[in-house]
Amino acid sequence: MDCLFCKIINGDIPSSKVYEDDTVFAFRDIEPQAPVHILIIPKIHIKSAAEITPENSSVVAHIFEVAAKIAESEGLTDGYRIVNNCGDSAGQTVKHLHFHLMGGREFTWPAG
Ligand code: 5GP
Ligand code: ZN
């Protein structure tokens, strides 16, 4: 399968790995939008949040557990933002489900 993030999980494309276990992989975004900008992804290929089903949703709960651990280890005690872009109009550029964990600066709402 020609998927950038599957290649990163497999090690075919190098990445700055932050965390890995049996079902989840986390690495630093190549174009960070905040001092801490980490992508947390399932090892199974799920195209987007629109493809979450009763069969695969447990990995999403686990991703949020991992996000809390990573935020703590990155020292994000003041808070952080977790973002998922789902589909083209939301700006999803890589079609492998991923959550952006960002921190280390102030964020505006609803964007930026
Ligand atoms: P999206 O726009 O789909 O929500 O997020 C995709 C993210 O993947 C972007 O923030 C982009 O900077 C990041 N990205 C794209 N290609 C690579 C890459 O080869 N390595 C890493 N570490 N991040 C990437
Ligand atoms: Zn993939």
PDB file of C-alpha atoms and ligand atoms in Angstrom:
ATOM      1  CA  MET A   1       0.000   0.000   0.000  1.00  0.00           C
ATOM      2  CA  ASP A   2       1.331   3.389  -0.956  1.00  0.00           C
ATOM      3  CA  CYS A   3       0.828   5.149   2.376  1.00  0.00           C
ATOM      4  CA  LEU A   4       3.391   7.573   3.811  1.00  0.00           C
ATOM      5  CA  PHE A   5       2.541   6.854   7.439  1.00  0.00           C
ATOM      6  CA  CYS A   6       2.517   3.056   6.929  1.00  0.00           C
ATOM      7  CA  LYS A   7       6.052   3.493   5.516  1.00  0.00           C
ATOM      8  CA  ILE A   8       7.053   5.535   8.586  1.00  0.00           C
ATOM      9  CA  ILE A   9       5.668   2.800  10.890  1.00  0.00           C
ATOM     10  CA  ASN A  10       7.628   0.165   8.949  1.00  0.00           C
ATOM     11  CA  GLY A  11      10.795   2.248   9.083  1.00  0.00           C
ATOM     12  CA  ASP A  12      10.966   2.547   5.283  1.00  0.00           C
ATOM     13  CA  ILE A  13      10.868   6.333   5.783  1.00  0.00           C
ATOM     14  CA  PRO A  14      12.831   7.685   8.758  1.00  0.00           C
ATOM     15  CA  SER A  15      11.076   9.653  11.483  1.00  0.00           C
ATOM     16  CA  SER A  16      11.800  11.114  14.880  1.00  0.00           C
ATOM     17  CA  LYS A  17      10.014   8.492  16.977  1.00  0.00           C
ATOM     18  CA  VAL A  18       8.589   9.541  20.334  1.00  0.00           C
ATOM     19  CA  TYR A  19       6.629   6.424  21.331  1.00  0.00           C
ATOM     20  CA  GLU A  20       5.761   2.974  20.006  1.00  0.00           C
ATOM     21  CA  ASP A  21       3.817  -0.028  21.263  1.00  0.00           C
ATOM     22  CA  ASP A  22       1.933  -2.927  19.648  1.00  0.00           C
ATOM     23  CA  THR A  23      -0.863  -0.780  18.223  1.00  0.00           C
ATOM     24  CA  VAL A  24       0.278   2.853  18.236  1.00  0.00           C
ATOM     25  CA  PHE A  25       3.201   4.878  16.830  1.00  0.00           C
ATOM     26  CA  ALA A  26       4.083   8.523  17.580  1.00  0.00           C
ATOM     27  CA  PHE A  27       6.645  10.762  15.899  1.00  0.00           C
ATOM     28  CA  ARG A  28       7.501  14.442  15.522  1.00  0.00           C
ATOM     29  CA  ASP A  29       5.796  16.361  12.711  1.00  0.00           C
ATOM     30  CA  ILE A  30       8.259  17.322   9.961  1.00  0.00           C
ATOM     31  CA  GLU A  31       6.751  20.823   9.756  1.00  0.00           C
ATOM     32  CA  PRO A  32       5.945  21.696  13.381  1.00  0.00           C
ATOM     33  CA  GLN A  33       3.204  24.257  14.044  1.00  0.00           C
ATOM     34  CA  ALA A  34       4.077  24.519  17.748  1.00  0.00           C
ATOM     35  CA  PRO A  35       7.191  23.920  19.895  1.00  0.00           C
ATOM     36  CA  VAL A  36       5.828  20.415  20.530  1.00  0.00           C
ATOM     37  CA  HIS A  37       4.045  18.893  17.532  1.00  0.00           C
ATOM     38  CA  ILE A  38       3.716  15.131  17.558  1.00  0.00           C
ATOM     39  CA  LEU A  39       1.614  12.878  15.340  1.00  0.00           C
ATOM     40  CA  ILE A  40       0.005   9.868  17.013  1.00  0.00           C
ATOM     41  CA  ILE A  41      -1.207   7.168  14.655  1.00  0.00           C
ATOM     42  CA  PRO A  42      -2.628   3.633  14.774  1.00  0.00           C
ATOM     43  CA  LYS A  43      -0.388   0.930  13.319  1.00  0.00           C
ATOM     44  CA  ILE A  44      -3.360  -0.437  11.395  1.00  0.00           C
ATOM     45  CA  HIS A  45      -4.205   1.585   8.288  1.00  0.00           C
ATOM     46  CA  ILE A  46      -7.408   3.526   8.935  1.00  0.00           C
ATOM     47  CA  LYS A  47      -7.994   6.182   6.268  1.00  0.00           C
ATOM     48  CA  SER A  48      -9.566   8.849   8.433  1.00  0.00           C
ATOM     49  CA  ALA A  49     -11.785   9.482  11.453  1.00  0.00           C
ATOM     50  CA  ALA A  50     -14.726   8.771   9.146  1.00  0.00           C
ATOM     51  CA  GLU A  51     -13.548   5.131   8.980  1.00  0.00           C
ATOM     52  CA  ILE A  52     -13.698   4.485  12.728  1.00  0.00           C
ATOM     53  CA  THR A  53     -15.999   1.532  13.443  1.00  0.00           C
ATOM     54  CA  PRO A  54     -16.954  -0.654  16.424  1.00  0.00           C
ATOM     55  CA  GLU A  55     -14.253  -3.090  15.220  1.00  0.00           C
ATOM     56  CA  ASN A  56     -11.343  -0.619  15.242  1.00  0.00           C
ATOM     57  CA  SER A  57     -12.371   2.110  17.699  1.00  0.00           C
ATOM     58  CA  SER A  58     -10.448   0.708  20.670  1.00  0.00           C
ATOM     59  CA  VAL A  59      -7.214   1.948  19.113  1.00  0.00           C
ATOM     60  CA  VAL A  60      -8.548   5.514  19.261  1.00  0.00           C
ATOM     61  CA  ALA A  61      -9.119   5.247  23.008  1.00  0.00           C
ATOM     62  CA  HIS A  62      -5.583   3.935  23.322  1.00  0.00           C
ATOM     63  CA  ILE A  63      -4.233   6.840  21.239  1.00  0.00           C
ATOM     64  CA  PHE A  64      -5.747   9.262  23.766  1.00  0.00           C
ATOM     65  CA  GLU A  65      -4.140   7.347  26.655  1.00  0.00           C
ATOM     66  CA  VAL A  66      -0.811   7.584  24.857  1.00  0.00           C
ATOM     67  CA  ALA A  67      -1.365  11.292  24.149  1.00  0.00           C
ATOM     68  CA  ALA A  68      -1.778  12.013  27.862  1.00  0.00           C
ATOM     69  CA  LYS A  69       1.454  10.137  28.628  1.00  0.00           C
ATOM     70  CA  ILE A  70       3.391  11.912  25.888  1.00  0.00           C
ATOM     71  CA  ALA A  71       2.045  15.322  26.948  1.00  0.00           C
ATOM     72  CA  GLU A  72       3.279  14.645  30.456  1.00  0.00           C
ATOM     73  CA  SER A  73       6.701  13.482  29.293  1.00  0.00           C
ATOM     74  CA  GLU A  74       7.008  16.544  27.007  1.00  0.00           C
ATOM     75  CA  GLY A  75       6.245  18.797  29.993  1.00  0.00           C
ATOM     76  CA  LEU A  76       2.980  20.207  28.626  1.00  0.00           C
ATOM     77  CA  THR A  77       1.640  21.015  32.087  1.00  0.00           C
ATOM     78  CA  ASP A  78      -0.207  24.169  30.925  1.00  0.00           C
ATOM     79  CA  GLY A  79      -2.334  22.269  28.426  1.00  0.00           C
ATOM     80  CA  TYR A  80      -2.172  21.172  24.854  1.00  0.00           C
ATOM     81  CA  ARG A  81      -4.307  20.721  21.774  1.00  0.00           C
ATOM     82  CA  ILE A  82      -5.229  17.451  20.048  1.00  0.00           C
ATOM     83  CA  VAL A  83      -6.408  17.913  16.459  1.00  0.00           C
ATOM     84  CA  ASN A  84      -7.771  15.565  13.835  1.00  0.00           C
ATOM     85  CA  ASN A  85      -8.342  16.773  10.294  1.00  0.00           C
ATOM     86  CA  CYS A  86     -10.909  14.501   8.639  1.00  0.00           C
ATOM     87  CA  GLY A  87     -11.219  14.711   4.877  1.00  0.00           C
ATOM     88  CA  ASP A  88     -10.140  17.151   2.215  1.00  0.00           C
ATOM     89  CA  SER A  89     -12.155  20.190   3.275  1.00  0.00           C
ATOM     90  CA  ALA A  90     -10.724  19.903   6.795  1.00  0.00           C
ATOM     91  CA  GLY A  91      -7.196  19.852   5.378  1.00  0.00           C
ATOM     92  CA  GLN A  92      -6.341  16.164   5.801  1.00  0.00           C
ATOM     93  CA  THR A  93      -3.309  15.690   3.566  1.00  0.00           C
ATOM     94  CA  VAL A  94      -2.200  12.208   4.671  1.00  0.00           C
ATOM     95  CA  LYS A  95      -4.919   9.576   4.388  1.00  0.00           C
ATOM     96  CA  HIS A  96      -3.858   7.530   7.412  1.00  0.00           C
ATOM     97  CA  LEU A  97      -5.684   8.453  10.628  1.00  0.00           C
ATOM     98  CA  HIS A  98      -3.540  10.717  12.797  1.00  0.00           C
ATOM     99  CA  PHE A  99      -3.969  12.974  15.781  1.00  0.00           C
ATOM    100  CA  HIS A 100      -1.819  16.091  16.102  1.00  0.00           C
ATOM    101  CA  LEU A 101      -0.630  16.644  19.686  1.00  0.00           C
ATOM    102  CA  MET A 102       0.529  20.255  19.929  1.00  0.00           C
ATOM    103  CA  GLY A 103       1.738  22.324  22.836  1.00  0.00           C
ATOM    104  CA  GLY A 104       4.249  24.802  24.133  1.00  0.00           C
ATOM    105  CA  ARG A 105       2.402  27.909  22.951  1.00  0.00           C
ATOM    106  CA  GLU A 106      -0.969  29.621  23.234  1.00  0.00           C
ATOM    107  CA  PHE A 107      -3.698  28.548  20.806  1.00  0.00           C
ATOM    108  CA  THR A 108      -6.622  30.485  19.437  1.00  0.00           C
ATOM    109  CA  TRP A 109     -10.071  29.027  18.865  1.00  0.00           C
ATOM    110  CA  PRO A 110     -11.467  27.701  16.547  1.00  0.00           C
ATOM    111  CA  ALA A 111      -8.300  27.703  14.409  1.00  0.00           C
ATOM    112  CA  GLY A 112      -4.620  28.421  14.793  1.00  0.00           C
TER     113      GLY A 112
HETATM  114  P1  5GP B   1      -2.841  16.591   8.012  1.00  0.00           P
HETATM  115  O1  5GP B   1      -2.651  17.839   7.189  1.00  0.00           O
HETATM  116  O2  5GP B   1      -3.165  15.400   7.128  1.00  0.00           O
HETATM  117  O3  5GP B   1      -3.807  16.732   9.162  1.00  0.00           O
HETATM  118  O4  5GP B   1      -1.453  16.311   8.699  1.00  0.00           O
HETATM  119  C1  5GP B   1      -0.386  15.692   8.067  1.00  0.00           C
HETATM  120  C2  5GP B   1       0.857  16.082   8.809  1.00  0.00           C
HETATM  121  O5  5GP B   1       1.901  15.220   8.423  1.00  0.00           O
HETATM  122  C3  5GP B   1       1.331  17.517   8.514  1.00  0.00           C
HETATM  123  O6  5GP B   1       1.368  18.268   9.719  1.00  0.00           O
HETATM  124  C4  5GP B   1       2.718  17.316   7.903  1.00  0.00           C
HETATM  125  O7  5GP B   1       3.639  18.297   8.302  1.00  0.00           O
HETATM  126  C5  5GP B   1       3.102  15.928   8.404  1.00  0.00           C
HETATM  127  N1  5GP B   1       4.003  15.223   7.510  1.00  0.00           N
HETATM  128  C6  5GP B   1       3.881  15.084   6.154  1.00  0.00           C
HETATM  129  N2  5GP B   1       4.867  14.330   5.668  1.00  0.00           N
HETATM  130  C7  5GP B   1       5.647  13.973   6.741  1.00  0.00           C
HETATM  131  C8  5GP B   1       6.842  13.188   6.866  1.00  0.00           C
HETATM  132  O8  5GP B   1       7.392  12.643   5.896  1.00  0.00           O
HETATM  133  N3  5GP B   1       7.355  13.039   8.110  1.00  0.00           N
HETATM  134  C9  5GP B   1       6.772  13.622   9.208  1.00  0.00           C
HETATM  135  N4  5GP B   1       7.373  13.426  10.392  1.00  0.00           N
HETATM  136  N5  5GP B   1       5.644  14.366   9.122  1.00  0.00           N
HETATM  137  C10 5GP B   1       5.093  14.547   7.909  1.00  0.00           C
HETATM  138 ZN    ZN B   2      -1.279   3.853   6.210  1.00  0.00          ZN
END
